[in-house]
Amino acid sequence: MIDAHMHLEQGSYTVDWLMEFINTAQSRGINEIWVLEHTHRFFEFAPLYQQVKEVNDLQRKWIEDKHLLPLSSYTNFIRDMRKKTFPITVHFGLEVCYFPQHEQFIRDMLAEFNYDFVVGSIHFIDNMAYDLKGISEATLWDRYDTDWIWKRYFELMEALIKSDLFDGTAHPDTLKMFHRMPEFDTTANWNRIADLLVKHQMYTENNVGCYYRYNHEEMGLNDKILQIFKDHHVKLYCATDAHNPKFVGIHLDEIKDKTLYD
Ligand SMILES: [Zn+2]
Ligand SMILES: [Zn+2]
């Protein structure tokens, strides 16, 4: 059993902090964890977020309040950890905020280090964050038509997949988190996403983060979308998006049977 998405960012790049994640994983029967960090933690990725800052003061403050680290603090940690043996398998990757206008920059940055895996995430709709409580309402959801936001999201997802920059894409239906759902039928859109994921040999996640971190009533992927992905044989991993060791593996027991193929 794999937990394919967790972040160390609330602690330090030390063996002790990593071991806390490993210990919880073991206690929940997880034998492989995928650790990844957000690109918005690191100085070197700051150019990705320049236009995000320019959208409004809310987003500018959100970006400027981050205590950025040099990327080497993470890549050196990965190099050190690769020399060690752990009781379970540990992969180290990166969660990249995807922006279509920055594909070349992302490509250049990813060429500089050999991560075990790289995930592309849509966190921004035309530079506007969709998932930040207290910011996204005024920036995006209250200003733009919900159907437009969803259509734009699907366009960005397709561009992300077609970029061939990433091994997988994270939490594909987290746009639902504010319960602002589209009025149009999205079945054809999800079918297209599923087709493209298969064509570009990318995986996606059944990620329970929205459920336990943001109190969304669906535990992981919406059942209809999950079924579409399975009908297309999209490669799927269960993931918690744990930002703290105590959440590693949480709820995966409850979603694994419906998620994983036999
Ligand atoms: Zn994410
Ligand atoms: Zn994440």
PDB file of C-alpha atoms and ligand atoms in Angstrom, residues 5-7 9 36-38 95 119 121 123 170-171 205 207 213 241-243, ligand 2:
ATOM      1  CA  HIS A   5       1.560  12.488  -1.523  1.00  0.00           C
ATOM      2  CA  MET A   6       2.896  14.083   1.662  1.00  0.00           C
ATOM      3  CA  HIS A   7       4.800  17.220   2.559  1.00  0.00           C
ATOM      4  CA  GLU A   9       7.173  21.542   4.965  1.00  0.00           C
ATOM      5  CA  LEU A  36       7.210  15.893  -2.181  1.00  0.00           C
ATOM      6  CA  GLU A  37       7.573  19.596  -1.623  1.00  0.00           C
ATOM      7  CA  HIS A  38       5.773  22.571  -3.140  1.00  0.00           C
ATOM      8  CA  GLU A  95       4.877  19.232  -6.574  1.00  0.00           C
ATOM      9  CA  VAL A 119       3.835  15.948  -9.954  1.00  0.00           C
ATOM     10  CA  SER A 121      -0.733  20.545  -9.940  1.00  0.00           C
ATOM     11  CA  HIS A 123      -3.462  25.462  -7.955  1.00  0.00           C
ATOM     12  CA  ALA A 170      -2.258  15.659  -8.085  1.00  0.00           C
ATOM     13  CA  HIS A 171      -5.748  15.863  -6.542  1.00  0.00           C
ATOM     14  CA  GLU A 205      -4.332  10.432  -7.317  1.00  0.00           C
ATOM     15  CA  ASN A 207      -6.358  12.184  -2.677  1.00  0.00           C
ATOM     16  CA  ARG A 213      -8.142  19.045   5.667  1.00  0.00           C
ATOM     17  CA  ASP A 241      -1.582  15.058   1.137  1.00  0.00           C
ATOM     18  CA  ALA A 242      -0.379  14.814   4.757  1.00  0.00           C
ATOM     19  CA  HIS A 243       1.351  17.995   5.897  1.00  0.00           C
TER      20      HIS A 243
HETATM   21 ZN    ZN B   2       0.402  18.681  -2.009  1.00  0.00          ZN
END
